[in-house]
Short mmCIF file of C-alpha atoms and ligand atoms in Angstrom, two decimals:
data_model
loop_
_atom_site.label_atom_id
_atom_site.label_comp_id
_atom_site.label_asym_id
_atom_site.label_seq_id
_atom_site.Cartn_x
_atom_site.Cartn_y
_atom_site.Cartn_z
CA UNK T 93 21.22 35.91 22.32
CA UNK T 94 19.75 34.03 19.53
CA UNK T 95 20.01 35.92 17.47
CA UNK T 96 23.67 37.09 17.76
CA UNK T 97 24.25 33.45 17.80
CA UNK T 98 22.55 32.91 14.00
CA UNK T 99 24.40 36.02 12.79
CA UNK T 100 27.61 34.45 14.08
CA UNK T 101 27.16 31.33 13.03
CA UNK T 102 25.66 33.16 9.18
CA UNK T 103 28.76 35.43 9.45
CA UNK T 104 30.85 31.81 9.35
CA UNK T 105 29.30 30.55 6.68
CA UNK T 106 29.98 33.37 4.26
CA UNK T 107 33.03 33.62 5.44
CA UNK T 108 34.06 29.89 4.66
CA UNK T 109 32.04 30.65 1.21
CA UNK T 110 33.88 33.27 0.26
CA UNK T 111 37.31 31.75 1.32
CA UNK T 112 36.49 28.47 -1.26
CA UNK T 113 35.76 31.21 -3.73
CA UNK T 114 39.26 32.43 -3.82
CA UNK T 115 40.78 29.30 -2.86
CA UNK T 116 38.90 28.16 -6.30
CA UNK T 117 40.40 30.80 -8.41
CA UNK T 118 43.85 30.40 -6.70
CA UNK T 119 44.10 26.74 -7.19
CA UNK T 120 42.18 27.16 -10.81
CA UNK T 121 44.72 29.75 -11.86
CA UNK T 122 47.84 28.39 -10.60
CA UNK T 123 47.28 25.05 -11.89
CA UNK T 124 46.05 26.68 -14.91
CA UNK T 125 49.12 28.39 -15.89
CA UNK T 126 51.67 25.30 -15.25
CA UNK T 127 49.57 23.03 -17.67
CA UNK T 128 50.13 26.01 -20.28
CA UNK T 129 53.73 26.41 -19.07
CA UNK T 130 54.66 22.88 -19.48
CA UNK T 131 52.09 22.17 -22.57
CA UNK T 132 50.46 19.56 -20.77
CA UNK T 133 48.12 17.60 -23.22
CA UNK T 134 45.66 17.13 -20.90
CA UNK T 135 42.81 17.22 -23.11
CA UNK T 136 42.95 14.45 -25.51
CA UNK T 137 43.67 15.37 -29.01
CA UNK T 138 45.30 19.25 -28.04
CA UNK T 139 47.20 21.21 -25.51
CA UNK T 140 45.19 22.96 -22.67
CA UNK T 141 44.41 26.93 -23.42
CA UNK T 142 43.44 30.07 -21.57
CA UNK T 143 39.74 29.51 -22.10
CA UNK T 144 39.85 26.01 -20.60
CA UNK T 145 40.75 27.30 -17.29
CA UNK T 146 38.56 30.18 -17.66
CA UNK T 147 35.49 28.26 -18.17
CA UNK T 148 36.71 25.31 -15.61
CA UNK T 149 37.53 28.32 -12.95
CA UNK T 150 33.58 30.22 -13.97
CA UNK T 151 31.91 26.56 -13.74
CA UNK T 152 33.96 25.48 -10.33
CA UNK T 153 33.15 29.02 -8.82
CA UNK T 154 29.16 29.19 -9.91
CA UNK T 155 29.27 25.51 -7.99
CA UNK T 156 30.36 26.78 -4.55
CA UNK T 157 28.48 29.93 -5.10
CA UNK T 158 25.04 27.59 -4.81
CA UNK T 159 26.07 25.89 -1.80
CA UNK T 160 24.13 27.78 0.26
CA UNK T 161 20.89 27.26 -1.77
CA UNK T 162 21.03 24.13 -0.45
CA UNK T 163 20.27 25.04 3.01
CA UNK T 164 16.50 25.12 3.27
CA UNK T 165 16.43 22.22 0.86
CA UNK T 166 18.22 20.21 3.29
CA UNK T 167 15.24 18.66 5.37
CA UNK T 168 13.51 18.07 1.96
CA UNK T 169 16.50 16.13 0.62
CA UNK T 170 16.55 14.02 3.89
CA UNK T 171 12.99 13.15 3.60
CA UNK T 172 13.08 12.25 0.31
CA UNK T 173 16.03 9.82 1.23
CA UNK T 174 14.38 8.10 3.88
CA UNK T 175 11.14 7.75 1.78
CA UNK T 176 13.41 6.23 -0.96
CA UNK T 177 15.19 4.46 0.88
CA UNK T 178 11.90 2.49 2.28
CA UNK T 179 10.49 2.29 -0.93
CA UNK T 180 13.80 0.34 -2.24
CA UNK T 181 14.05 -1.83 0.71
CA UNK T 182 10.52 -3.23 0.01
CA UNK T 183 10.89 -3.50 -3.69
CA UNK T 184 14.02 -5.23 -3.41
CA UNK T 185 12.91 -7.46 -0.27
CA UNK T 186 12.96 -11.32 -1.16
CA UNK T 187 9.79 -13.63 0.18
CA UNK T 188 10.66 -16.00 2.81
CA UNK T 189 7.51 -18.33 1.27
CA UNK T 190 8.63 -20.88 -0.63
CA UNK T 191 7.08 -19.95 -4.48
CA UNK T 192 8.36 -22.93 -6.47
CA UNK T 193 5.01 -25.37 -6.12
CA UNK T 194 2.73 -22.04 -6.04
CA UNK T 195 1.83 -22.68 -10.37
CA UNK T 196 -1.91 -22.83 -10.28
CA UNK T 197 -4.10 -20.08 -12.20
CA UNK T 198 -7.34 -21.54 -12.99
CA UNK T 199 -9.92 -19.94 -15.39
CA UNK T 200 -11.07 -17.16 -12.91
CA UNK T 201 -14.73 -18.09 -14.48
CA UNK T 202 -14.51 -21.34 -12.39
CA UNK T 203 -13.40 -20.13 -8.70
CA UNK T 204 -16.12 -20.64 -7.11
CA UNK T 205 -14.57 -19.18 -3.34
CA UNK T 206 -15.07 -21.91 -0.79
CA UNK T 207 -12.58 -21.57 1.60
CA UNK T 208 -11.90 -24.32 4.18
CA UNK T 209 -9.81 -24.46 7.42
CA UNK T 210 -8.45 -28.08 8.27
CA UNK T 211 -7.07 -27.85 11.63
CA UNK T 212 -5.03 -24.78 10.80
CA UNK T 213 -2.49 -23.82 13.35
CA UNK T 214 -0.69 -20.46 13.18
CA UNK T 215 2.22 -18.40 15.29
CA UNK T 216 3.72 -15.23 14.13
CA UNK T 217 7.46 -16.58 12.52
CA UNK T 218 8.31 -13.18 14.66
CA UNK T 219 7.07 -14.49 17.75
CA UNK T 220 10.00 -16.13 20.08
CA UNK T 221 8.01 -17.53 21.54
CA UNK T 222 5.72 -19.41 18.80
CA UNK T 223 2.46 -19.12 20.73
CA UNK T 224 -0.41 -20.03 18.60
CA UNK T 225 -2.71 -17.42 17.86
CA UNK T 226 -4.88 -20.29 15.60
CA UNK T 227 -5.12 -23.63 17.60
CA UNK T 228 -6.62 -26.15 15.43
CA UNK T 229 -9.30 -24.27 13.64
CA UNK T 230 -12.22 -25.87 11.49
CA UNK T 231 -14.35 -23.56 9.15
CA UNK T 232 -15.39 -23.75 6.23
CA UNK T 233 -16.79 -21.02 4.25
CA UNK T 234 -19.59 -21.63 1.67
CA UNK T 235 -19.07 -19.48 -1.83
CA UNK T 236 -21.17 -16.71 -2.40
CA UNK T 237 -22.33 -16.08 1.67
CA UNK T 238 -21.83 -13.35 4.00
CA UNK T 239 -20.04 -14.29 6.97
CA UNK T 240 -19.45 -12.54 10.10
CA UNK T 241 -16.21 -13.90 12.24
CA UNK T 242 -17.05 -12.84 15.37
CA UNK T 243 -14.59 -12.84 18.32
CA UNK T 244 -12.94 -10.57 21.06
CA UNK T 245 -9.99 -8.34 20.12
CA UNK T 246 -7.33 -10.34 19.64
CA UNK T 247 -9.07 -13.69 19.46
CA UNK T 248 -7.25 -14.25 15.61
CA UNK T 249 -9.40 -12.74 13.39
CA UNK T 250 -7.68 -10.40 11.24
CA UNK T 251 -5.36 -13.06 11.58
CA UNK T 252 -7.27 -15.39 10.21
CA UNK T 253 -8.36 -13.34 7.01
CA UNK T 254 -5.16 -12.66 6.33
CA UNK T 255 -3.97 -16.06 5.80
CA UNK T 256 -6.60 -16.38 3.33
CA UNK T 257 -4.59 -13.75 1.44
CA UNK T 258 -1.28 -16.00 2.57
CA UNK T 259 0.36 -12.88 3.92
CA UNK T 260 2.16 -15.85 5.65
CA UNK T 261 2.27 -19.50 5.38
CA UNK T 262 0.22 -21.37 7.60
CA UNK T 263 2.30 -23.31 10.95
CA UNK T 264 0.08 -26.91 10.58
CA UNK T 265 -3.16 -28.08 9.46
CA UNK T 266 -4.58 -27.61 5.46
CA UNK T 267 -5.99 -24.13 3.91
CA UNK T 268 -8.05 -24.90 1.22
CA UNK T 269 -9.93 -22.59 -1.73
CA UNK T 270 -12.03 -24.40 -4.02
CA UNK T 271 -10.67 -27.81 -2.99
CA UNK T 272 -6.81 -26.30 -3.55
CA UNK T 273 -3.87 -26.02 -1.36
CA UNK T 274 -3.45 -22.11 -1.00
CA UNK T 275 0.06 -22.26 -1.62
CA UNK T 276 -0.28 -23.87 -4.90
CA UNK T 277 -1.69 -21.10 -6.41
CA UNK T 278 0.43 -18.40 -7.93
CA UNK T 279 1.07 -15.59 -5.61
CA UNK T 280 -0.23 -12.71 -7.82
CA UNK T 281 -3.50 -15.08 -9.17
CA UNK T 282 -4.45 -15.69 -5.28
CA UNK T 283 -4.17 -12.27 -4.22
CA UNK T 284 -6.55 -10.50 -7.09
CA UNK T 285 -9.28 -12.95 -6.54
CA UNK T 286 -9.70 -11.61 -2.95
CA UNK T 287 -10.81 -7.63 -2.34
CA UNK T 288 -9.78 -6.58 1.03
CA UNK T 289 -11.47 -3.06 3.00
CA UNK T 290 -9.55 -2.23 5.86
CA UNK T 291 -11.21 -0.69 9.39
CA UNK T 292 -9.05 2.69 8.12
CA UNK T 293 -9.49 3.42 4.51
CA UNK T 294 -6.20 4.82 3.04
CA UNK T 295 -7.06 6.74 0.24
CA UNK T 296 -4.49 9.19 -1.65
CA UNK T 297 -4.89 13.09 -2.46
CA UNK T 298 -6.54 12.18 -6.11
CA UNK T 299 -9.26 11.91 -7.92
CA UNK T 300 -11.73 9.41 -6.29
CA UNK T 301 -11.52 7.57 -9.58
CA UNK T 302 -7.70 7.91 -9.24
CA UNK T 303 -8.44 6.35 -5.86
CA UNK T 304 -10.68 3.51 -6.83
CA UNK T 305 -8.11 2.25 -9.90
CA UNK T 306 -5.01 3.22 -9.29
CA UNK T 307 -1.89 0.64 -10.12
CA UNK T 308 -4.11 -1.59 -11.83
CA UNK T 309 -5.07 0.45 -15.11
CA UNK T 310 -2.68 -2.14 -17.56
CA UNK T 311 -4.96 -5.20 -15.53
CA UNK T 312 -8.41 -3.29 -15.99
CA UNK T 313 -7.87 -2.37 -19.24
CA UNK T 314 -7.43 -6.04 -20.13
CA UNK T 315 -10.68 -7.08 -18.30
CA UNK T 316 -12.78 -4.39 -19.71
CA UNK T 317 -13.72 -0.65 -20.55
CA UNK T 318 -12.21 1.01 -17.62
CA UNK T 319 -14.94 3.68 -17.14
CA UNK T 320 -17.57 1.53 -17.58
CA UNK T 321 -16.07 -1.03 -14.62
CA UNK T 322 -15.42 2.07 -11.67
CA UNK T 323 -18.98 3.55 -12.49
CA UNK T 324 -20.68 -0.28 -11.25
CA UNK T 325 -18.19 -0.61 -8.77
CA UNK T 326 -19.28 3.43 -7.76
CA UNK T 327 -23.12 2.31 -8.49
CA UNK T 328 -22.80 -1.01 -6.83
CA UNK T 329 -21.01 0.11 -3.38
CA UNK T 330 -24.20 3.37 -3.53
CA UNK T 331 -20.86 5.44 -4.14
CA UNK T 332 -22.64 7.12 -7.31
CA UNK T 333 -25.00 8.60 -4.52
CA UNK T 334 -22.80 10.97 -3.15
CA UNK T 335 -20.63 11.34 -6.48
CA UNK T 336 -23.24 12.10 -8.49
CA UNK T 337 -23.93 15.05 -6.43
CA UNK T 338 -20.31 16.81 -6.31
CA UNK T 339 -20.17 19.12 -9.37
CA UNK T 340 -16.57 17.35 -10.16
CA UNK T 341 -18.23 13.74 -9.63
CA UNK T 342 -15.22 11.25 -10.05
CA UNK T 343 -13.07 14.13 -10.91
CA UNK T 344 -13.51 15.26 -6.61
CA UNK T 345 -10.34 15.40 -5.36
CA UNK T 346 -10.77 13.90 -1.96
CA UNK T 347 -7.96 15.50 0.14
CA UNK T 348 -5.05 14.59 2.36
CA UNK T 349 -6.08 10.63 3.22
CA UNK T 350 -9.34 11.58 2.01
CA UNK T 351 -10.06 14.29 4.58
CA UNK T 352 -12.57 15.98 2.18
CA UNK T 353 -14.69 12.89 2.42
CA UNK T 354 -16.85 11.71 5.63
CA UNK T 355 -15.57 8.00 7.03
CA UNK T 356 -18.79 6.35 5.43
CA UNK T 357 -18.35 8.00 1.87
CA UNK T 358 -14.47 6.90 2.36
CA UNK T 359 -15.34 3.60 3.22
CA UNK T 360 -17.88 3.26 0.45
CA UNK T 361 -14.96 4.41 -2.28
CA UNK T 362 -12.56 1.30 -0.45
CA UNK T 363 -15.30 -0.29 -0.76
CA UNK T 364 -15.99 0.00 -4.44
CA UNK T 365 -11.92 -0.41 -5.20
CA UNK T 366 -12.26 -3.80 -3.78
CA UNK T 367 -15.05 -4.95 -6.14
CA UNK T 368 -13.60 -3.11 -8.74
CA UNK T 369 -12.12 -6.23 -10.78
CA UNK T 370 -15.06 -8.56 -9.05
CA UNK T 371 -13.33 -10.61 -6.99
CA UNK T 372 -14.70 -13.95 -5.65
CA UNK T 373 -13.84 -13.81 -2.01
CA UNK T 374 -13.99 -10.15 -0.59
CA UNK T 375 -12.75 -9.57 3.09
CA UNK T 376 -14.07 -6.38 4.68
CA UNK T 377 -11.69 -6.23 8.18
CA UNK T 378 -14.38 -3.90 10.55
CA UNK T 379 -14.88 -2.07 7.56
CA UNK T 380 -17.92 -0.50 9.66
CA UNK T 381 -16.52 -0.77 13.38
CA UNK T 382 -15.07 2.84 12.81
CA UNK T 383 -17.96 4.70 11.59
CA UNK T 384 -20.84 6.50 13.50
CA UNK T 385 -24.82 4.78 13.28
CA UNK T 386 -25.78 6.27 10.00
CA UNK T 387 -22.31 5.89 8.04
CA UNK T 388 -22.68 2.16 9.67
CA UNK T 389 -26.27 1.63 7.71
CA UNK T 390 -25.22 3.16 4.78
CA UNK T 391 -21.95 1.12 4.32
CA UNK T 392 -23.82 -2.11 5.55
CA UNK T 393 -26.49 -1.46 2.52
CA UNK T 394 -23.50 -1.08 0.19
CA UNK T 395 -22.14 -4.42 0.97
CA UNK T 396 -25.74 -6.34 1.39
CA UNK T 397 -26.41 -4.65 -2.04
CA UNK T 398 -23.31 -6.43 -2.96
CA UNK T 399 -23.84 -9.77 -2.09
CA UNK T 400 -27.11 -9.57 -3.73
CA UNK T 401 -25.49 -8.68 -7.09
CA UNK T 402 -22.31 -10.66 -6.79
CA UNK T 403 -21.66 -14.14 -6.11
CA UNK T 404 -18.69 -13.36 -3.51
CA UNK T 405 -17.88 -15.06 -0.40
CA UNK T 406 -17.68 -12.08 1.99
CA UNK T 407 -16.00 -12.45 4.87
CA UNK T 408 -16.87 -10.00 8.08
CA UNK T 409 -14.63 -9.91 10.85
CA UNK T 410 -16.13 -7.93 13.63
CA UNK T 411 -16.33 -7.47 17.60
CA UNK T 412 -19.91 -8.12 18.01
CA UNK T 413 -22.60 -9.60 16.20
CA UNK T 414 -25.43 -6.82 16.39
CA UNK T 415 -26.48 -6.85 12.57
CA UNK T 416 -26.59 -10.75 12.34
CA UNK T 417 -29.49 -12.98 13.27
CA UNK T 418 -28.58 -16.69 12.43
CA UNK T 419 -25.66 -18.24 14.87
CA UNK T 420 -23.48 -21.24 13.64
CA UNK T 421 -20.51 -22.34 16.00
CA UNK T 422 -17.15 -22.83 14.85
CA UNK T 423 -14.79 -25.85 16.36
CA UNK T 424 -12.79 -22.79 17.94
CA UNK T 425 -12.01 -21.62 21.16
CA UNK T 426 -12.49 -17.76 20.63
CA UNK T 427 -13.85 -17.18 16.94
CA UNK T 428 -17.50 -17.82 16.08
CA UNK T 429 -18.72 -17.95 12.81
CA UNK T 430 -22.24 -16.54 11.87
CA UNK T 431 -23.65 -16.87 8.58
CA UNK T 432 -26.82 -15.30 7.00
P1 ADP D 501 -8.26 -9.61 16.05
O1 ADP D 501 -8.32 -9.21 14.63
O2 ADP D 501 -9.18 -10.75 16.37
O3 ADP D 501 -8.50 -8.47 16.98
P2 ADP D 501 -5.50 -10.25 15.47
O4 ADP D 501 -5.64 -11.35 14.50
O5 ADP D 501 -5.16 -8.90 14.95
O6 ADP D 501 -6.81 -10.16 16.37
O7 ADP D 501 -4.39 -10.63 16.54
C1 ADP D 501 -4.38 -11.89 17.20
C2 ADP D 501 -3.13 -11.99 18.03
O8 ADP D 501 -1.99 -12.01 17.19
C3 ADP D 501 -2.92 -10.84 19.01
O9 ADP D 501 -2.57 -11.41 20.25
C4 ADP D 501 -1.80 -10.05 18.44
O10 ADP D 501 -1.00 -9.55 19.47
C5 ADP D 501 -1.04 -11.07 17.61
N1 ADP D 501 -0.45 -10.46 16.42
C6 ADP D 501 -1.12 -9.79 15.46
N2 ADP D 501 -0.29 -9.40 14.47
C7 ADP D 501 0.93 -9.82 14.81
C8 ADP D 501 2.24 -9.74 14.18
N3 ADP D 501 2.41 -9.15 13.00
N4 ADP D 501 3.27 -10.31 14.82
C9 ADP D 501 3.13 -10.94 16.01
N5 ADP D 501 1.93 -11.06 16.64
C10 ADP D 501 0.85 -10.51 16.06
MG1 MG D 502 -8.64 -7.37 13.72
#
């Protein structure tokens, strides 16, 4: 039944196809002959000949004979119009934050990464109903310390961090780094002093140097001999470990969202893209609350190796507190903050 129905519907399709064909030549022809008739100087400069309908009747008919190429295109065309069609409506979407005040770039030499809450208080501007997720919170983080920000899921963690990276503006209270508002410094400045690892890793079918630099080869090559900064970002997260030992190194293409890769070597390679261009203040989001025991240690030695190299505040948000020994309590209902 199928079947017959595909054929049928097939069997229309030509049909229609071949129908334009002659309609084309019809039409072509017809016209055709009363611009001749009537000279009509169509064509600037000289009359309209026999070879100017042939070619226009030839180009009109190889057109409708490739309509039905299109078919199993169709679904790809779509896709790619959707995709595009994101991708413009982000590029082209205009901050809400208020930019004018946000000037300051100071020498990155001297950013030190102290970051203090004042009070802060924080709803979602999406949230009708403006509850706060951040009532009043007081921390302040030393530069150059590990931190852990422990609290349950949902306590305002993430939340937290990512105000730090003023993904939004804060509701009330004062966000400070290095002594300055965070919204006085320039949008683009703020942002590459802070290295961010997510719990989930994306990482693109490339290269895992591809992976570690990509979009910021015109900023790297500025700071530095490219090669030279991915190989201590590779040595420094113990990347180079398992690199070293793939015959194509840096080269390894590392699959569909890294698939090729277990989640502690993926983690190590976000790992080394966020210290990449050294940043002062490096936020690691559960960056080890995914992974199994031993991926866990390994990634954990990457980032105490880190902090022993670097002077970057790192900032830990995680459910529980298992890896850290020394307890400091925050002024806040549901986030503690443990240094070491
Ligand atoms: P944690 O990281 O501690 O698990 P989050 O900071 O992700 O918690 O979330 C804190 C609260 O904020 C949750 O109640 C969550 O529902 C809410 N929340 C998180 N992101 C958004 C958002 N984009 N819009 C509205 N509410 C959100
Ligand atoms: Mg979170």
């Amino acid at each position: 039944m199928i079947e017959t129905m595909n054929a049928l519907k097939l069997g229309i399709l030509n049909g229609i196809i071949v129908f334009l064909l002659y309609l084309d030549l019809f039409l072509c022809y017809s016209i055709g002959r009363t611009l001749i008739k009537k000279d009509m100087n169509y064509l600037k400069g000289r009359d309209v000949i026999g070879s100017d309908i042939f070619s226009a009747g030839l180009c009109t008919l190889i057109g409708i004979a490739s309509i039905p190429l299109l078919g199993p295109n169709i679904k790809e065309i779509q896709e790619s119009c959707s995709a595009a069609s994101d991708y413009f409506n982000i590029y082209h979407r205009e901050p809400q934050m208020d930019l004018s005040q946000s000037v300051q770039r100071p020498p990155i030499s001297q950013v030190q990464g102290r970051i203090e809450f004042h009070g802060v208080n924080f709803y979602y501007p999406s949230d009708p109903e403006q509850r706060l997720i951040l009532n009043d919170l007081n921390i302040t983080f030393e530069p150059g310390k590990k931190i852990a920000l422990v609290g349950e899921s949902g306590s305002g963690k993430s939340t937290a961090v990512n105000l730090i990276e003023r993904l939004y503006d804060i509701t009330g209270g004062k966000l400070l780094i290095d002594g300055i508002e965070i919204d006085k410094y320039d949008l683009e400045y703020l942002r590459s002093m802070i290295g961010y690892v997510h719990q989930e890793p994306v990482l693109f079918n490339r290269s895992i140097r591809e992976n570690i630099i990509f979009g910021r080869e015109e900023y790297l090559s500025s700071i530095g001999n490219i090669e030279e900064l991915v190989k201590n970002a590779c040595d420094e997260s113990f990347s180079s470990e398992f690199i070293n030992k793939l015959s194509e190194g840096l080269d390894y293409i590392v699959g569909i969202k890294g698939n090729k890769l277990s989640g502690g070597q993926k983690q190590r390679i976000a790992i080394a893209r966020a210290i990449l261009t050294k940043p002062k203040i490096l936020i690691l989001d559960e960056a080890t609350s995914a992974l199994d025991y031993l991926s866990e240690k390994e990634v954990q030695s990457a980032l105490d190796n880190i902090s022993l190299q670097n002077k970057t505040t790192m900032l830990h948000p995680l459910l529980n507190s298992k890896n850290i020994n020394k307890t400091v309590s925050a002024k806040t209902r549901d986030i503690t903050n443990i240094s070491n």
